[in-house]
Short mmCIF file of C-alpha atoms in Angstrom, two decimals:
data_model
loop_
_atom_site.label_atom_id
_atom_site.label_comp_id
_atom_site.label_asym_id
_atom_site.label_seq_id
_atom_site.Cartn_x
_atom_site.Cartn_y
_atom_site.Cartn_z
CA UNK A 193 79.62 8.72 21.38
CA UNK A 194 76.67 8.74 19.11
CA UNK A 195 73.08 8.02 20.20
CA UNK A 196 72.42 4.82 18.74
CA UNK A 197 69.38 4.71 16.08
CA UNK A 198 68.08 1.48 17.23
CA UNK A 199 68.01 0.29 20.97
CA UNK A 200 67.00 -3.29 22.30
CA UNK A 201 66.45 -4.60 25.24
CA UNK A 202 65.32 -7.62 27.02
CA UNK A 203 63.66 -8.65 23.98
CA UNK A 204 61.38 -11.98 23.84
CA UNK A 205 59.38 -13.65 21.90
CA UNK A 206 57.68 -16.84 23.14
CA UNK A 207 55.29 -18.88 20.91
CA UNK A 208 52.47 -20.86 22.94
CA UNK A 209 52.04 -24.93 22.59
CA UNK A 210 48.40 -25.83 22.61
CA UNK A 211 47.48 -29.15 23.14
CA UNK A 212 44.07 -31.26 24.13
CA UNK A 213 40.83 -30.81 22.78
CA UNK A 214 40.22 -27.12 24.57
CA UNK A 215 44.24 -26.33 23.26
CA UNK A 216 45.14 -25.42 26.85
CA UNK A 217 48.79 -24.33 26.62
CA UNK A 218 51.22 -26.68 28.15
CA UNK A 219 54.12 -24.73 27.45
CA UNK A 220 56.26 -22.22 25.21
CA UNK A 221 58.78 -22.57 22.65
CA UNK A 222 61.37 -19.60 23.54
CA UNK A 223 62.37 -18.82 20.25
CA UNK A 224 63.77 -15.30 21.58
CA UNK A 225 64.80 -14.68 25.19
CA UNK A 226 66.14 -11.43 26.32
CA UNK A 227 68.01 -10.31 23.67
CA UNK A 228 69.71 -7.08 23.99
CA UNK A 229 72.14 -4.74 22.16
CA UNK A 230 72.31 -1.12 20.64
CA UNK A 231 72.38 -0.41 16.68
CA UNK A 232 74.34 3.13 15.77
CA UNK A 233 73.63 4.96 12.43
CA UNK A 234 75.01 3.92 9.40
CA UNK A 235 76.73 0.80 10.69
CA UNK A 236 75.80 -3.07 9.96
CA UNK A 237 75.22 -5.23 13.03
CA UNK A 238 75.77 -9.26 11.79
CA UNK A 239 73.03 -11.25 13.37
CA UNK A 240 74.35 -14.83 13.26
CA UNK A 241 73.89 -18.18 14.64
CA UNK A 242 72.16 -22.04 13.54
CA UNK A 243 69.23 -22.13 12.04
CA UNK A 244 66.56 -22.07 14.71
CA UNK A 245 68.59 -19.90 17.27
CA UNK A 246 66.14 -17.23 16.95
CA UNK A 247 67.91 -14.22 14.49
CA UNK A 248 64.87 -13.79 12.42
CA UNK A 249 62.02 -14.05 14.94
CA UNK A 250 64.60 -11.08 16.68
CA UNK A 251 64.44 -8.89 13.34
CA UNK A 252 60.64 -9.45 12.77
CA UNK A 253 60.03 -8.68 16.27
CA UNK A 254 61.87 -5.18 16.01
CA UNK A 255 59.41 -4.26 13.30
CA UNK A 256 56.48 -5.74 15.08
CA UNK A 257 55.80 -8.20 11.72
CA UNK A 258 55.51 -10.37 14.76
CA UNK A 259 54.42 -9.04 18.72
CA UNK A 260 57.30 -9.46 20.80
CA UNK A 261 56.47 -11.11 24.74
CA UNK A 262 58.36 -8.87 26.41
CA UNK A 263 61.04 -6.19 26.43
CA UNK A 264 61.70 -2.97 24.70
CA UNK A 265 62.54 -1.69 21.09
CA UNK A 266 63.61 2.05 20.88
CA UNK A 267 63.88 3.78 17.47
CA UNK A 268 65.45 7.26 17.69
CA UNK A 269 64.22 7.45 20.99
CA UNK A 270 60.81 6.41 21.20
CA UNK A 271 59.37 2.83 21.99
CA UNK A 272 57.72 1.25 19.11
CA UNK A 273 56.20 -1.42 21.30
CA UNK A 274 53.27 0.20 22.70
CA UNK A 275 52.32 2.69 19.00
CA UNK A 276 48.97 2.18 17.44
CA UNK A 277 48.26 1.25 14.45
CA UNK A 278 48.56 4.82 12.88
CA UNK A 279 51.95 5.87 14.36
CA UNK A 280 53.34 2.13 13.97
CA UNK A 281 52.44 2.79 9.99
CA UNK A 282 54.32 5.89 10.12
CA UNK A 283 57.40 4.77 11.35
CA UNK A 284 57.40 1.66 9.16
CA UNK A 285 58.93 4.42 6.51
CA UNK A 286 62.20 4.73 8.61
CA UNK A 287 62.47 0.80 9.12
CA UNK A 288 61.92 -1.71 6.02
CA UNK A 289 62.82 -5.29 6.01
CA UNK A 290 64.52 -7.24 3.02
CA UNK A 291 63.40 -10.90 2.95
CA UNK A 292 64.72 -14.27 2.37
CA UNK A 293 63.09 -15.23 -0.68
CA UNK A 294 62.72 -12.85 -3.17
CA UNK A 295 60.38 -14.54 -5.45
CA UNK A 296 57.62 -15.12 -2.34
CA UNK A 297 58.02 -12.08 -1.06
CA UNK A 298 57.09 -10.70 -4.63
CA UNK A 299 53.71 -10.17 -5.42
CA UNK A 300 53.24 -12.30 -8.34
CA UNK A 301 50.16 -10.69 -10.19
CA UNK A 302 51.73 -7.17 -9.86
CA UNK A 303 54.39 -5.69 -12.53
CA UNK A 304 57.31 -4.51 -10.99
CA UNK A 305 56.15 -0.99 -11.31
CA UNK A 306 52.87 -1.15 -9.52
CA UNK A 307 54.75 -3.01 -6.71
CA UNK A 308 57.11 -0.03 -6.61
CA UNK A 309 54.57 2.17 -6.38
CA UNK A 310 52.10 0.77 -4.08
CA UNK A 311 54.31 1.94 -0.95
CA UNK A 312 54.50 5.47 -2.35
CA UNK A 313 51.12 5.51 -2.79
CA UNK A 314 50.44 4.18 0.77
CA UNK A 315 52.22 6.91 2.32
CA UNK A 316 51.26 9.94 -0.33
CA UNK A 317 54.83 10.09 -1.07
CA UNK A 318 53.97 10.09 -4.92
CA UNK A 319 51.59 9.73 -7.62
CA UNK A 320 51.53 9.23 -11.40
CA UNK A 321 53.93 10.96 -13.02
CA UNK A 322 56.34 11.53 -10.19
CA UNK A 323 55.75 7.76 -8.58
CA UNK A 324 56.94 6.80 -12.45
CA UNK A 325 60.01 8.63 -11.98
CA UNK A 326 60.50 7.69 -8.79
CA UNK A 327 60.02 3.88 -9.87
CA UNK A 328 62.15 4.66 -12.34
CA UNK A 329 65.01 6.22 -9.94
CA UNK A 330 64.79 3.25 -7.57
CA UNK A 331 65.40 0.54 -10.27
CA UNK A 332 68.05 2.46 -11.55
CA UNK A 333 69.78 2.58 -8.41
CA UNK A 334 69.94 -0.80 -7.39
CA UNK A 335 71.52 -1.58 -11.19
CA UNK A 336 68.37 -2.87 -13.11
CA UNK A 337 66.36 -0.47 -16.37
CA UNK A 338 63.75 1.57 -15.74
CA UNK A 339 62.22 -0.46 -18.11
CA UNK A 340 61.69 -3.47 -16.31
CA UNK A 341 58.83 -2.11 -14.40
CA UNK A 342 56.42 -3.46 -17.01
CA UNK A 343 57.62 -6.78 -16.26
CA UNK A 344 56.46 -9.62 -13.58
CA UNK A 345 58.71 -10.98 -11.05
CA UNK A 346 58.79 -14.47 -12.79
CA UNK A 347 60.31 -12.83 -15.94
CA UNK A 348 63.78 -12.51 -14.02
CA UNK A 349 66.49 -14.41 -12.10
CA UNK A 350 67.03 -14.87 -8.51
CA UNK A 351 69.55 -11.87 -8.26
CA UNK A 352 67.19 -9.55 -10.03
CA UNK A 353 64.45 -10.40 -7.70
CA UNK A 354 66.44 -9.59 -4.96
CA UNK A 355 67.17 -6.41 -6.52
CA UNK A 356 63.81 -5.72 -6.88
CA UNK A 357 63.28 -6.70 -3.29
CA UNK A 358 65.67 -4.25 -2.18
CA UNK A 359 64.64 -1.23 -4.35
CA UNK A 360 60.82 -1.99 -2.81
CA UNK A 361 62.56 -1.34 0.85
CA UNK A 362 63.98 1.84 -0.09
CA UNK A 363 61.28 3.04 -1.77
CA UNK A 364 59.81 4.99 1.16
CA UNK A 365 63.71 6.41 1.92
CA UNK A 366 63.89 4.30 5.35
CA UNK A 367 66.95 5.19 7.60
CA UNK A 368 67.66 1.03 8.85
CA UNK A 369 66.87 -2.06 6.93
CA UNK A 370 66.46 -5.55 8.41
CA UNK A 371 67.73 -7.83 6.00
CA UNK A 372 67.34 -11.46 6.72
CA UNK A 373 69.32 -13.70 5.40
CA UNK A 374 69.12 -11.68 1.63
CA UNK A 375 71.78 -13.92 -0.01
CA UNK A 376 71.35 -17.31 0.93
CA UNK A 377 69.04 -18.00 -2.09
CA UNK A 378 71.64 -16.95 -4.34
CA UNK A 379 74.44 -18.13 -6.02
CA UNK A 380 77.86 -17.50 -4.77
CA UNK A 381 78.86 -15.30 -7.61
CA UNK A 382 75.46 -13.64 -7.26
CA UNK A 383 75.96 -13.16 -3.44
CA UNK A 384 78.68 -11.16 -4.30
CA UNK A 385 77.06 -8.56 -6.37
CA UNK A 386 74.49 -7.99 -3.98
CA UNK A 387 76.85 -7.80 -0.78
CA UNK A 388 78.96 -4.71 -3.24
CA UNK A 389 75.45 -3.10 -3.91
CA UNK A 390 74.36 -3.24 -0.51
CA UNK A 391 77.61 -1.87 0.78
CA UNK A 392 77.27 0.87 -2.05
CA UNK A 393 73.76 1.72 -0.74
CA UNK A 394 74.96 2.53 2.48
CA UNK A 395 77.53 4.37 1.45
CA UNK A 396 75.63 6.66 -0.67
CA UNK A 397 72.21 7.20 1.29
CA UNK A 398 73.56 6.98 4.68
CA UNK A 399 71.52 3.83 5.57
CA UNK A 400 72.11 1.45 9.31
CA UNK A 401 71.41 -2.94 8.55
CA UNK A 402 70.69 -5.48 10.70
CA UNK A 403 71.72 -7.75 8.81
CA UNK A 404 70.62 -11.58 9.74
CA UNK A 405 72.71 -14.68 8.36
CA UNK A 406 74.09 -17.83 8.92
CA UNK A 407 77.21 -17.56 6.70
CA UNK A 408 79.87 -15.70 8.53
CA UNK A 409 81.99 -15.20 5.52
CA UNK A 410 79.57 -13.29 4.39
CA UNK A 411 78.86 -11.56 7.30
CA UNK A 412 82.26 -10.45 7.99
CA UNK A 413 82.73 -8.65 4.77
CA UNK A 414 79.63 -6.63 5.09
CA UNK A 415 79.32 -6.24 9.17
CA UNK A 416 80.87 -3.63 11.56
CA UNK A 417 80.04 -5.45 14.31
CA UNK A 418 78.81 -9.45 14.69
CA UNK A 419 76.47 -10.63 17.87
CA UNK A 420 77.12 -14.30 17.88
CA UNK A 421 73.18 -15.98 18.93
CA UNK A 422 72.72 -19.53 20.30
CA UNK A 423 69.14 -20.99 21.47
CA UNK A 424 67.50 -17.31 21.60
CA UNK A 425 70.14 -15.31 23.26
CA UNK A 426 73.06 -13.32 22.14
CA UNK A 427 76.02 -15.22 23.53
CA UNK A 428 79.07 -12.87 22.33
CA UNK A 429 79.23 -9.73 20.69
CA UNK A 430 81.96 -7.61 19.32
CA UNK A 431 83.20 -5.11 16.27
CA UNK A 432 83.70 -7.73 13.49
CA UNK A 433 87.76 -7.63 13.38
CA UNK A 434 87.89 -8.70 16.84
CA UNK A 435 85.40 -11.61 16.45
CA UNK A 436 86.77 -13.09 14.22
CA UNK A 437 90.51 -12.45 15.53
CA UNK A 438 89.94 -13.08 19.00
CA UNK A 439 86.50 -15.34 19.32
CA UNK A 440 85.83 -15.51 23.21
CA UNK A 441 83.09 -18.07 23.68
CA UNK A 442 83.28 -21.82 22.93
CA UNK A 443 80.23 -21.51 20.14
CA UNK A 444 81.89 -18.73 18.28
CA UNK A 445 85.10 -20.66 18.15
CA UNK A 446 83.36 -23.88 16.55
CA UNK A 447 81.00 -21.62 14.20
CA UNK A 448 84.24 -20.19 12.75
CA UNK A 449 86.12 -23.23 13.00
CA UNK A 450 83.66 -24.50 10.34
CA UNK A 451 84.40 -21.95 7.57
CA UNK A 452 85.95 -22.92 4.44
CA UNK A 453 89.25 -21.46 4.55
CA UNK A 454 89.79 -20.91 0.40
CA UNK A 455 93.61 -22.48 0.68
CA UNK A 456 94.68 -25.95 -0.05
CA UNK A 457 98.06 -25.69 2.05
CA UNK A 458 96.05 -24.54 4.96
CA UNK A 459 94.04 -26.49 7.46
CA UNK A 460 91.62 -25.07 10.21
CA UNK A 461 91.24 -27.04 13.10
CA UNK A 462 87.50 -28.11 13.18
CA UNK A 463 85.67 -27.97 16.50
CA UNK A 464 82.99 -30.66 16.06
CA UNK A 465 79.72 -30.21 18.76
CA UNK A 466 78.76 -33.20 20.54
CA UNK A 467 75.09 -33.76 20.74
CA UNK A 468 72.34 -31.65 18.50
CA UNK A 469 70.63 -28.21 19.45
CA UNK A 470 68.42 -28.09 22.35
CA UNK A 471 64.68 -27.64 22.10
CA UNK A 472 63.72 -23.76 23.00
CA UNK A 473 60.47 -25.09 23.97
CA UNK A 474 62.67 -26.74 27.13
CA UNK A 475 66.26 -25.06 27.42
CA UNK A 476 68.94 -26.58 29.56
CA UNK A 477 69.54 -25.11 32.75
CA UNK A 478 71.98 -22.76 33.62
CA UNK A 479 74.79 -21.76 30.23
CA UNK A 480 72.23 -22.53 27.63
CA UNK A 481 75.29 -24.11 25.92
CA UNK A 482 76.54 -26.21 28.67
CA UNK A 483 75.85 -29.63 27.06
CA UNK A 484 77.59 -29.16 24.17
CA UNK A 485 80.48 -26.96 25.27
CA UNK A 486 84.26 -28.31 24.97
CA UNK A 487 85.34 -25.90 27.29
CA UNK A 488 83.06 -26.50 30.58
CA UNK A 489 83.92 -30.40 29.81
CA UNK A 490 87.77 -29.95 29.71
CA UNK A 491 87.71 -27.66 33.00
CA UNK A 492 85.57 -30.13 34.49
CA UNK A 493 82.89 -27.12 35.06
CA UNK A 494 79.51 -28.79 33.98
CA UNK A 495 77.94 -28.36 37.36
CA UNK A 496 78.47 -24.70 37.57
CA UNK A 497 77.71 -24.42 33.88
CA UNK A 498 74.83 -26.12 34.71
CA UNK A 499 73.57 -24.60 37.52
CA UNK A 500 75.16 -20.73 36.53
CA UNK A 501 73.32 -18.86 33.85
CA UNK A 502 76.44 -16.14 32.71
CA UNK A 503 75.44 -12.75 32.30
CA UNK A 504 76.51 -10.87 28.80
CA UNK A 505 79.34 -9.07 30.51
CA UNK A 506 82.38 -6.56 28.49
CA UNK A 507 85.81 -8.81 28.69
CA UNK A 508 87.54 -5.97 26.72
CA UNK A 509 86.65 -3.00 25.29
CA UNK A 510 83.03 -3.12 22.85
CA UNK A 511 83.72 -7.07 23.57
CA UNK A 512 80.72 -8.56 25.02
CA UNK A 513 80.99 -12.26 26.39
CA UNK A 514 78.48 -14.80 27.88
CA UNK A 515 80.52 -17.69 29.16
CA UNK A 516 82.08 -18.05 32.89
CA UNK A 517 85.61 -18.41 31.23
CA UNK A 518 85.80 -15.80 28.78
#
């Protein structure tokens, strides 16, 4: 089996709460905690889950946009978590990140061009002449006109933006991009487009996502495989087919439960949640999902739930479950 590109483990990230006229810290939101899994080249992990469950503090944390707490992050071998400055700033060429919005993440005062070109410039990859071209190569490729660089982002549409986004990732040829959440701006026809250019992107250059979203219809035409996150940990993994074939754990079954099946003469069964999302800044004991789950209710198991915190443990083959009845 191949080495995989991108290894995590025990990853955390816990955010302080200050309080009280010195801001002594009372306590810490958990927004991450102890997320682990492996990411092989030229696949697409889905990262999914609620909002709040911790998926984009994960990615950000991988490229050290934020300091994780604890844990380790492997890239091709080596730890990224203890690099200084200078090698961090090398590597960031083999691992770019896609964001949310496209027009905030889009420097507003800069043409498209210059933004192009300010990462080539950053790390001597080009200058004049051959950054043009090389602007001019990158637009092309993710289906816009070369001559668009003279333009500003506000000049063009949600979609393009996102385009633009994209070709600014791959400017400095990385090998994995974290995209977070790159569609959910977008219109549904528009979501489409860039899910097929994506998908064409990693055909042709070979490249490994990490791709973040809440939408699993989404994420099941674009993954290979799909960890399943609930109140910062991974609480089922699996090769996408599988998931959504043969969901194991109780939140899995009422995420998908709750996608719009596009046929009138078919009915899903809906699995509605009792109760909202705990706080991370004070998780319930034991099976972080315990209150809420249909299954420890019906067994009559909340007092092991509660007390037992499962283990992420292999049910079947690449199937990765943490529940006490999977």
């Amino acid at each position: 089996m191949a080495e995989p590109l991108l290894s995590v483990r025990g990853l955390s990230k816990h955010f302080p709460i200050r309080k009280g006229l010195f801001t002594r810290t009372v306590g810490h939101v958990r927004a991450v905690d102890g997320v682990s899994f492996d990411l092989f080249p030229g696949e697409t992990l889905g990262l999914v889950g609620e909002s709040g469950c911790g998926k984009t503090t994960t990615g950000r944390c991988i490229l050290r946009l934020l300091e994780p707490t604890a844990g380790s992050v492997k890239f091709e071998g080596r730890e990224v978590l203890p690099m200084g400055a200078a090698e961090l700033r090398a590597l960031r060429r083999q691992m770019q990140i896609v964001f949310q919005d496209p027009y905030s993440s889009l420097n507003p005062r800069l043409t498209i061009g210059s933004m192009l070109a300010e990462p080539l410039a950053i790390h001597g990859l080009a200058k004049g002449a051959a950054a043009r071209e090389r602007v001019a190569e990158l637009l092309t490729l993710v289906g816009m006109s070369p001559d668009h660089a003279r333009r500003y982002p506000h000049e063009f549409s949600g979609g393009q933006r996102q385009r633009i986004g994209i070709a600014r990732a791959l400017a400095v040829s990385p090998k994995l991009l974290v995209l977070d959440e790159p569609v959910s701006a977008l219109d549904v026809s528009i979501q489409a487009q860039i899910v097929n250019l994506l998908r064409d992107l990693q055909r042709d250059l070979g490249l490994t996502y990490l791709f973040v979203a809440h939408d699993l219809s989404v994420v099941e035409h674009i993954s290979t495989r799909v960890a399943v996150m609930y109140l910062g940990r991974i609480v089922e993994l699996a090769d996408a087919a599988t998931l959504y074939r043969d969901p194991r754990h109780p939140y899995t079954r009422s995420l998908l439960s709750a996608v719009p099946v596009p046929d009138p003469d078919r009915r899903s069964q809906r699995i509605v949640l009792k109760g909202d999302v705990p706080s991370p800044a004070h998780p319930p004991s034991g099976c972080r999902f315990h209150p809420r789950c249909p299954l420890a209710a019906e067994r009559n198991e909340l007092a092991r739930c509660s007390a037992d915190d499962p283990v992420l443990r292999e049910v079947a083959p690449g199937h990765w479950v943490a529940c006490h009845f999977a």
